[in-house]
Coordinates of C-alpha atoms in Angstrom, one line a residue:
M16 CA -238.7 79.7 -28.2
S17 CA -238.1 78.9 -31.9
V18 CA -240.9 77.6 -34.0
Q19 CA -239.8 74.8 -36.4
T20 CA -241.4 74.4 -39.7
P21 CA -243.6 71.2 -39.7
P22 CA -242.7 68.5 -42.2
R23 CA -244.7 68.5 -45.4
L24 CA -247.3 65.7 -45.9
L25 CA -245.3 64.7 -48.9
D26 CA -242.1 64.2 -46.8
L27 CA -244.0 62.2 -44.2
A28 CA -245.6 60.0 -46.9
G29 CA -242.1 59.3 -48.3
Q30 CA -240.7 58.5 -44.9
S31 CA -243.6 56.1 -44.3
L32 CA -243.2 54.4 -47.7
L33 CA -239.4 53.9 -47.3
R34 CA -239.9 52.1 -44.0
D35 CA -241.2 49.1 -46.0
Q36 CA -238.7 48.4 -48.8
A37 CA -240.9 45.9 -50.7
L38 CA -243.9 48.3 -50.6
A39 CA -241.7 51.2 -51.8
V40 CA -240.3 49.2 -54.7
A41 CA -243.8 47.9 -55.7
A42 CA -245.3 51.4 -55.5
L43 CA -242.8 52.8 -58.1
E44 CA -244.8 51.2 -60.9
H45 CA -247.8 53.6 -60.1
L46 CA -246.0 56.5 -58.6
P47 CA -246.6 59.9 -60.4
A48 CA -243.5 61.3 -61.9
E49 CA -243.7 64.4 -59.8
L50 CA -243.2 62.3 -56.7
F51 CA -240.0 60.6 -57.8
P52 CA -237.5 63.4 -57.0
P53 CA -238.5 64.0 -53.5
L54 CA -238.7 60.3 -52.8
F55 CA -235.4 59.8 -54.5
M56 CA -233.8 62.4 -52.2
Q57 CA -235.2 60.8 -49.1
A58 CA -233.9 57.4 -50.2
F59 CA -230.5 58.9 -51.2
F60 CA -229.9 60.6 -47.9
G61 CA -231.4 57.8 -45.9
R62 CA -229.1 55.3 -47.7
H63 CA -231.9 53.0 -48.9
R64 CA -229.8 51.3 -51.5
E65 CA -232.2 48.7 -52.7
T66 CA -234.9 51.4 -53.2
L67 CA -232.4 53.6 -55.0
T68 CA -231.6 50.8 -57.4
A69 CA -235.2 50.3 -58.2
M70 CA -235.8 54.0 -58.6
V71 CA -233.0 54.3 -61.1
H72 CA -234.5 51.5 -63.1
A73 CA -237.9 53.3 -63.1
W74 CA -236.7 56.9 -63.3
P75 CA -239.4 58.8 -65.3
F76 CA -237.2 61.6 -66.6
A77 CA -234.7 61.8 -69.5
C78 CA -231.8 62.8 -67.2
L79 CA -230.8 61.7 -63.6
P80 CA -228.7 64.6 -62.3
L81 CA -227.1 62.5 -59.4
G82 CA -224.0 64.7 -59.1
G83 CA -226.2 67.5 -58.0
L84 CA -226.8 65.8 -54.7
M85 CA -223.3 65.3 -53.6
Q86 CA -219.8 66.9 -53.5
M87 CA -218.2 63.5 -54.2
P88 CA -220.3 60.4 -54.9
Q89 CA -220.3 57.9 -52.0
R90 CA -219.2 54.5 -53.0
G91 CA -222.3 52.8 -51.7
T92 CA -224.6 55.2 -53.4
L93 CA -222.8 55.0 -56.6
Q94 CA -222.9 51.3 -56.6
A95 CA -226.6 51.3 -56.1
T96 CA -227.0 53.6 -59.0
F97 CA -224.8 51.3 -61.2
D98 CA -226.9 48.3 -60.1
G99 CA -230.1 50.0 -61.3
L100 CA -228.5 51.0 -64.6
D101 CA -227.3 47.5 -65.1
I102 CA -230.9 46.3 -65.1
L103 CA -231.6 48.7 -67.9
L104 CA -228.5 48.0 -69.9
A105 CA -229.0 44.3 -69.8
Q106 CA -232.2 44.7 -71.9
K107 CA -231.7 44.7 -75.6
V108 CA -234.9 46.7 -76.2
R109 CA -236.4 49.5 -74.2
P110 CA -239.4 48.9 -72.0
R111 CA -242.2 51.5 -72.5
R112 CA -241.5 53.0 -69.1
W113 CA -237.8 53.5 -69.7
K114 CA -237.1 57.2 -70.0
L115 CA -233.6 57.6 -68.7
Q116 CA -231.1 58.7 -71.4
V117 CA -228.4 60.6 -69.3
L118 CA -226.8 60.0 -66.0
D119 CA -225.2 63.3 -64.9
L120 CA -222.5 62.8 -62.3
R121 CA -221.2 66.4 -62.4
N122 CA -221.6 68.7 -59.5
T123 CA -224.3 70.6 -61.3
N124 CA -228.1 70.8 -61.7
Q125 CA -228.8 71.5 -58.0
C126 CA -231.7 73.6 -59.1
F127 CA -233.5 70.4 -60.2
W128 CA -233.4 69.0 -56.7
S129 CA -234.0 72.3 -54.9
M130 CA -237.2 72.7 -56.9
W131 CA -238.6 69.4 -55.5
S132 CA -237.4 70.1 -51.9
G133 CA -239.8 73.0 -51.5
A134 CA -243.6 73.3 -51.9
R135 CA -243.5 73.5 -55.7
T136 CA -244.3 70.2 -57.6
Q137 CA -244.4 71.3 -61.2
V138 CA -242.0 69.5 -63.6
H139 CA -239.0 71.5 -64.7
P140 CA -239.1 71.9 -68.5
R141 CA -235.7 70.4 -69.1
T142 CA -236.5 67.3 -67.1
R143 CA -240.0 66.8 -68.2
P144 CA -241.0 63.1 -68.5
A145 CA -240.8 62.0 -72.1
A146 CA -244.2 61.7 -73.9
A147 CA -245.8 58.4 -73.5
R148 CA -245.7 56.1 -76.5
G149 CA -248.2 53.6 -77.6
S150 CA -248.6 50.6 -75.4
G151 CA -247.1 48.3 -78.0
M152 CA -244.0 50.3 -78.9
R153 CA -240.6 49.0 -77.8
Q154 CA -237.5 50.6 -79.2
P155 CA -233.9 49.4 -79.6
A156 CA -231.8 50.5 -76.6
A157 CA -229.6 53.5 -77.4
P158 CA -226.3 53.9 -75.5
L159 CA -226.7 55.6 -72.1
E160 CA -224.8 58.9 -71.8
V161 CA -222.9 59.3 -68.5
L162 CA -221.7 62.9 -67.9
V163 CA -218.8 63.4 -65.5
D164 CA -216.0 65.9 -64.9
L165 CA -213.2 63.3 -65.1
C166 CA -210.0 63.6 -62.8
L167 CA -207.3 61.0 -63.2
S168 CA -205.0 61.2 -60.1
S169 CA -203.0 59.0 -57.9
R170 CA -203.6 61.5 -55.1
I171 CA -207.4 61.1 -54.8
R172 CA -208.3 58.8 -52.0
D173 CA -211.9 58.3 -53.0
R174 CA -212.4 55.5 -55.4
F175 CA -215.1 57.1 -57.4
F176 CA -213.2 57.7 -60.6
P177 CA -211.5 54.2 -60.7
D178 CA -214.8 52.6 -60.0
L179 CA -216.5 54.6 -62.7
I180 CA -213.8 53.6 -65.3
R181 CA -213.9 50.0 -64.3
W182 CA -217.8 50.0 -64.6
A183 CA -217.7 51.7 -68.0
K184 CA -215.1 49.3 -69.3
Q185 CA -217.1 46.3 -68.4
R186 CA -220.1 47.8 -70.3
E187 CA -218.3 49.2 -73.3
G188 CA -220.7 49.8 -76.2
L189 CA -223.7 50.1 -73.9
L190 CA -222.9 53.6 -72.7
H191 CA -221.0 56.8 -73.7
L192 CA -218.7 58.2 -71.1
C193 CA -218.8 62.0 -71.7
C194 CA -216.8 64.6 -70.0
Q195 CA -216.4 68.4 -70.6
T196 CA -213.5 68.8 -68.1
L197 CA -210.6 66.4 -68.0
K198 CA -207.9 66.7 -65.3
I199 CA -204.8 64.5 -65.1
F200 CA -202.5 64.7 -62.1
E201 CA -199.5 62.5 -61.3
V202 CA -200.6 59.3 -62.9
P203 CA -198.4 56.9 -64.9
I204 CA -198.9 57.1 -68.7
K205 CA -200.5 53.6 -68.7
A206 CA -203.4 55.1 -66.9
I207 CA -204.1 57.3 -70.0
K208 CA -205.5 54.2 -71.7
A209 CA -208.7 54.8 -69.8
L210 CA -209.3 57.7 -72.2
A211 CA -210.2 55.1 -74.9
L212 CA -213.6 54.7 -73.0
V213 CA -214.3 58.5 -73.2
R214 CA -216.1 60.4 -75.9
L215 CA -213.1 62.6 -76.5
D216 CA -215.0 65.0 -78.8
C217 CA -217.1 66.0 -75.8
I218 CA -214.1 67.4 -73.8
Q219 CA -213.9 71.2 -73.7
E220 CA -211.2 71.7 -70.9
V221 CA -208.0 69.8 -70.4
E222 CA -205.5 70.2 -67.6
V223 CA -202.4 67.9 -67.5
N224 CA -200.1 68.4 -64.5
C225 CA -197.8 65.4 -64.6
P226 CA -194.0 64.9 -64.4
W227 CA -194.2 63.2 -67.8
S228 CA -191.3 62.6 -70.1
L229 CA -191.5 63.5 -73.8
S230 CA -192.2 59.9 -74.7
A231 CA -195.2 59.9 -72.3
L232 CA -196.4 63.2 -73.9
G233 CA -196.1 61.4 -77.3
V234 CA -198.5 58.6 -76.0
F235 CA -201.0 61.3 -74.8
A236 CA -200.8 63.3 -78.1
P237 CA -203.1 61.1 -80.3
Y238 CA -205.9 61.4 -77.5
L239 CA -205.4 65.1 -77.5
G240 CA -205.9 65.3 -81.3
Q241 CA -209.3 63.7 -80.9
M242 CA -210.5 66.3 -78.5
S243 CA -211.9 68.3 -81.4
N244 CA -214.0 70.6 -79.2
V245 CA -211.4 71.5 -76.6
R246 CA -211.4 75.2 -75.7
R247 CA -209.0 75.4 -72.9
L248 CA -205.6 73.4 -72.6
S249 CA -203.2 73.5 -69.7
L250 CA -200.0 71.5 -69.8
S251 CA -197.3 71.6 -67.0
H252 CA -193.9 70.1 -66.2
I253 CA -193.0 67.9 -69.2
H254 CA -189.3 67.1 -68.9
M255 CA -186.7 65.9 -71.5
P256 CA -184.6 63.0 -70.2
A257 CA -181.2 62.7 -71.9
S258 CA -181.9 59.0 -72.4
E259 CA -184.6 60.0 -74.9
A260 CA -182.6 62.5 -76.8
E261 CA -182.8 60.6 -80.1
E262 CA -186.6 60.8 -79.8
W263 CA -187.0 64.4 -78.9
E264 CA -187.8 65.8 -82.3
L265 CA -190.3 63.0 -83.1
R266 CA -192.1 63.4 -79.8
I267 CA -192.3 67.2 -80.1
S268 CA -193.7 66.9 -83.6
Q269 CA -196.2 64.4 -82.3
F270 CA -197.5 66.9 -79.8
T271 CA -197.4 70.1 -81.8
S272 CA -199.1 68.6 -84.8
Q273 CA -202.2 67.8 -82.7
F274 CA -203.0 71.5 -82.7
L275 CA -204.1 71.1 -86.4
W276 CA -207.1 69.2 -85.0
L277 CA -208.2 71.7 -82.4
P278 CA -210.3 74.1 -84.3
H279 CA -212.0 75.6 -81.1
L280 CA -209.0 76.1 -78.9
R281 CA -209.1 79.6 -77.3
K282 CA -207.0 79.4 -74.1
L283 CA -203.5 77.8 -73.9
Y284 CA -201.4 77.5 -70.8
L285 CA -197.9 76.0 -70.9
E286 CA -196.1 75.8 -67.6
S287 CA -192.3 75.0 -67.9
P288 CA -192.5 73.8 -71.6
A289 CA -188.7 73.2 -71.9
F290 CA -189.3 71.1 -75.0
L291 CA -190.5 74.1 -76.9
T292 CA -187.3 76.1 -76.6
G293 CA -186.1 77.0 -80.0
R294 CA -189.1 75.2 -81.5
L295 CA -192.0 77.3 -80.6
D296 CA -192.7 78.0 -84.3
Q297 CA -193.7 74.4 -84.7
M298 CA -196.6 74.8 -82.4
L299 CA -197.6 78.3 -83.6
R300 CA -197.8 77.1 -87.2
C301 CA -200.3 74.4 -86.2
L302 CA -202.7 76.7 -84.4
Q303 CA -206.1 76.8 -86.1
T304 CA -207.8 79.5 -84.1
C305 CA -207.1 83.0 -82.8
L306 CA -206.3 82.5 -79.1
E307 CA -207.8 84.6 -76.4
T308 CA -205.3 83.5 -73.7
L309 CA -201.7 82.5 -74.1
S310 CA -199.6 81.6 -71.0
I311 CA -196.0 80.4 -71.5
T312 CA -194.3 80.6 -68.2
N313 CA -191.2 79.6 -66.2
C314 CA -189.1 78.4 -69.2
V315 CA -186.3 79.6 -71.5
L316 CA -187.2 80.9 -74.9
T317 CA -184.9 82.1 -77.6
E318 CA -185.0 85.5 -79.2
L319 CA -186.2 83.7 -82.4
D320 CA -189.0 82.2 -80.3
L321 CA -190.1 85.6 -79.3
M322 CA -189.9 86.8 -82.9
H323 CA -192.2 84.0 -84.0
L324 CA -194.7 85.0 -81.3
S325 CA -194.7 88.6 -82.6
L326 CA -195.3 87.3 -86.1
C327 CA -198.0 84.7 -85.4
P328 CA -201.4 85.7 -87.0
N329 CA -203.3 83.6 -84.4
L330 CA -202.3 85.8 -81.5
G331 CA -203.7 89.1 -82.8
Q332 CA -206.9 88.9 -80.6
L333 CA -205.3 88.0 -77.3
K334 CA -207.0 89.2 -74.1
D335 CA -204.6 87.6 -71.7
L336 CA -200.9 87.3 -72.2
D337 CA -198.6 85.8 -69.5
L338 CA -194.8 85.3 -70.0
S339 CA -193.9 85.2 -66.4
G340 CA -190.6 83.6 -65.7
V341 CA -189.4 83.9 -69.3
C342 CA -186.0 85.7 -69.2
L343 CA -185.9 88.6 -71.7
T344 CA -182.9 90.4 -70.3
G345 CA -180.6 90.0 -73.3
F346 CA -183.2 90.3 -75.9
N347 CA -183.9 93.0 -78.4
P348 CA -187.1 94.6 -77.0
E349 CA -188.5 95.0 -80.5
P350 CA -190.3 91.6 -80.8
L351 CA -192.0 92.2 -77.4
R352 CA -193.1 95.7 -78.6
A353 CA -194.4 94.2 -81.9
L354 CA -196.4 91.6 -80.0
L355 CA -198.0 94.1 -77.8
E356 CA -198.7 96.3 -80.8
D357 CA -200.6 93.4 -82.5
V358 CA -202.8 92.8 -79.4
A359 CA -203.2 96.4 -78.2
A360 CA -206.9 96.5 -79.3
T361 CA -208.0 93.5 -77.2
L362 CA -205.4 93.0 -74.4
Q363 CA -206.9 92.9 -70.9
H364 CA -204.3 91.2 -68.7
L365 CA -200.5 91.4 -69.2
D366 CA -198.2 89.4 -66.9
L367 CA -194.4 89.9 -67.3
V368 CA -193.4 88.9 -63.8
Y369 CA -189.7 87.9 -63.3
C370 CA -188.9 88.4 -67.0
G371 CA -185.6 90.2 -66.4
I372 CA -187.1 93.4 -67.9
R373 CA -184.9 96.4 -67.7
D374 CA -185.5 100.1 -68.4
S375 CA -184.7 99.6 -72.1
H376 CA -187.7 97.2 -72.4
V377 CA -189.9 99.7 -70.6
K378 CA -188.9 102.5 -72.9
A379 CA -189.7 100.3 -75.9
I380 CA -193.2 99.2 -74.9
V381 CA -194.7 102.2 -73.0
P382 CA -195.9 103.9 -76.2
V383 CA -197.8 100.7 -77.0
L384 CA -199.2 100.1 -73.6
S385 CA -200.7 103.6 -73.7
R386 CA -202.9 102.3 -76.6
C387 CA -204.1 99.2 -74.8
R388 CA -207.5 100.7 -74.0
Q389 CA -209.0 97.4 -72.7
L390 CA -206.1 96.7 -70.2
R391 CA -207.4 95.8 -66.8
A392 CA -204.3 94.3 -65.1
L393 CA -200.6 94.9 -65.5
S394 CA -198.0 92.8 -63.5
L395 CA -194.3 93.7 -63.8
S396 CA -193.0 92.6 -60.3
G397 CA -189.7 90.8 -60.0
N398 CA -188.0 93.0 -62.6
L399 CA -185.1 95.5 -62.2
L400 CA -186.5 98.9 -63.0
S401 CA -185.5 102.4 -61.9
L402 CA -187.7 105.0 -60.5
A403 CA -187.5 106.9 -63.8
A404 CA -188.8 103.8 -65.6
L405 CA -191.7 103.4 -63.2
E406 CA -192.6 107.0 -63.6
E407 CA -192.6 106.6 -67.4
L408 CA -194.9 103.6 -67.1
L409 CA -197.3 105.4 -64.8
R410 CA -197.5 108.5 -67.1
H411 CA -198.0 106.5 -70.3
T412 CA -200.7 104.3 -68.7
A413 CA -202.6 107.2 -66.9
G414 CA -205.2 107.4 -69.6
L415 CA -206.2 103.7 -69.4
R416 CA -209.6 103.9 -67.7
S417 CA -210.1 100.1 -67.3
L418 CA -206.7 99.6 -65.6
S419 CA -207.5 98.6 -62.0
H420 CA -204.7 96.2 -60.9
E421 CA -201.1 97.4 -61.2
L422 CA -198.2 95.4 -59.6
Y423 CA -194.7 96.8 -59.9
P424 CA -191.3 95.9 -58.3
P425 CA -189.7 98.4 -55.8
P426 CA -187.4 100.6 -58.0
L427 CA -183.6 100.0 -57.9
E428 CA -183.4 103.1 -55.7
S429 CA -185.0 101.0 -52.9
Y430 CA -182.0 98.8 -52.5
S431 CA -178.6 99.2 -51.0
A432 CA -175.4 98.7 -53.0
Q433 CA -175.4 95.1 -51.7
G434 CA -178.8 94.5 -53.2
V435 CA -180.7 94.6 -49.8
L436 CA -184.1 96.2 -49.7
E437 CA -183.9 99.1 -47.1
P438 CA -187.1 100.3 -45.5
G439 CA -185.9 103.9 -45.4
R440 CA -185.0 104.0 -49.1
L441 CA -188.3 102.3 -49.9
A442 CA -190.3 104.9 -47.9
Q443 CA -188.6 107.7 -50.0
V444 CA -189.5 105.9 -53.2
R445 CA -193.1 105.5 -52.1
D446 CA -193.3 109.2 -51.4
A447 CA -192.0 109.9 -54.9
L448 CA -194.5 107.6 -56.5
T449 CA -197.3 109.2 -54.5
G450 CA -196.2 112.6 -55.8
I451 CA -196.3 111.2 -59.4
L452 CA -199.8 109.9 -58.9
R453 CA -200.8 113.3 -57.5
D454 CA -199.4 115.1 -60.5
L455 CA -201.4 112.9 -62.8
G456 CA -204.5 113.9 -60.9
Q457 CA -206.5 110.6 -61.3
P458 CA -207.7 108.2 -58.7
R459 CA -205.3 105.2 -58.8
T460 CA -203.8 102.4 -56.7
I461 CA -200.6 100.6 -57.3
W462 CA -198.8 97.8 -55.5
L463 CA -195.1 97.2 -55.0
S464 CA -194.2 93.6 -54.6
T465 CA -191.0 93.0 -52.5
S466 CA -190.9 89.2 -52.0
P467 CA -188.7 87.6 -53.0
C468 CA -186.0 90.1 -53.9
P469 CA -185.5 90.2 -57.7
R470 CA -181.7 90.4 -57.3
C471 CA -180.9 87.7 -54.8
G472 CA -184.1 85.7 -54.7
Q473 CA -184.2 85.7 -50.9
K474 CA -187.5 86.3 -49.0
V475 CA -187.9 89.8 -47.9
F476 CA -190.4 89.9 -45.0
Y477 CA -191.6 93.5 -45.3
D478 CA -195.2 94.4 -45.4
V479 CA -196.0 97.0 -48.0
E480 CA -199.3 98.9 -48.2
P481 CA -200.6 99.9 -51.6
I482 CA -199.8 103.3 -52.9
L483 CA -203.1 105.1 -53.2
F484 CA -204.1 108.4 -54.7
S485 CA -207.7 109.5 -54.7
C486 CA -209.2 112.9 -55.5
N487 CA -212.7 114.4 -55.4
N488 CA -212.6 115.7 -58.9
P489 CA -210.8 113.2 -61.1
A490 CA -209.6 114.5 -64.5

């Protein structure tokens, strides 16, 4: 027979108070600040909307971390909160009891609420009620800060973000809509006008995944330039319609020039940036900081683009480099070698998946890879390499103590003359690689990725276990 923990007297008192809405609202004027959070939680989960509205109006802390109570705000609860805030925002001067300065709608600050859900009743130092002022002091109302991780998407069924934008627009000037994370998924470019309501200099992370045209990107560009504190930028699937050919150069310049105003950018992800082919130097010249992460994937770059990458002074401290899906087959391997040479001291992750890399590229870069002492992950799957090239890779990287994730393609010797992966050939190759690892004498695990086939692109349904070598006395 299980013994249930009896409810606390505080919880029972809150339940009793909430049964009488008029009494609950009247009691807020004299309720100690320490009792607000537990009562608020009971009103929130019990859907006492009128009481919630009154509690927002009387909230005794500088911040109301509402987002910490829910994965996604419920429409009714959010409206009750807005109603309480409207009472405050309608007043031109602050009442003495008004302490609320920030409404936090992010899914954070759960610690604030968990503190009040237990036996402890002390006030958290970051949410301590503001010091009482003299009885006659009334100050002009400052704009309320609303913190939110903003997601603009036509795929989201919940009406939270549209409701929030609509509410903020109706009260423009009375509040500051601040977000650190901005995500834009599959929305028409006209929806971007909502960013005019946002404090753009608060944004630190931006992810844009929209099938926009270059002209749409040109509309977004001025907003991006105002995000002066952005640290991470991800942009995907911008296309170049032939109907806009006359505007291509202008729109590309509009976008690349915005990097002049991003002095804190550290991580840059560009997925399928076809518009940068042959023009990569325009963006690189505008970089104001040394990047930690550069990902340019699934696009066509010219050999001159790769040369500009190797010469860019803002890439010398890269920790993560991803050029997956950029075909390097016909390129001189020297620019790639030079780029890796520049980042050898800091590089931790290198992804060259499906780059059309051949043995000649491997021969050029392995001496540099052997000096990448911080390297943790190396991915070269999807390329056409011989067993001899893989052996050279394994031997040159044997001294990299931090390298723990290695993903390689099955060597050419694993395939038939028709380009079909043959299990028997692959088994022989695995034995050969195991022998190489044994000769090197260090614990090591490597993976061979076989799906899809790098030659024909067809799916190969063949389960491959990692090639593992371990020893009791590593060198």
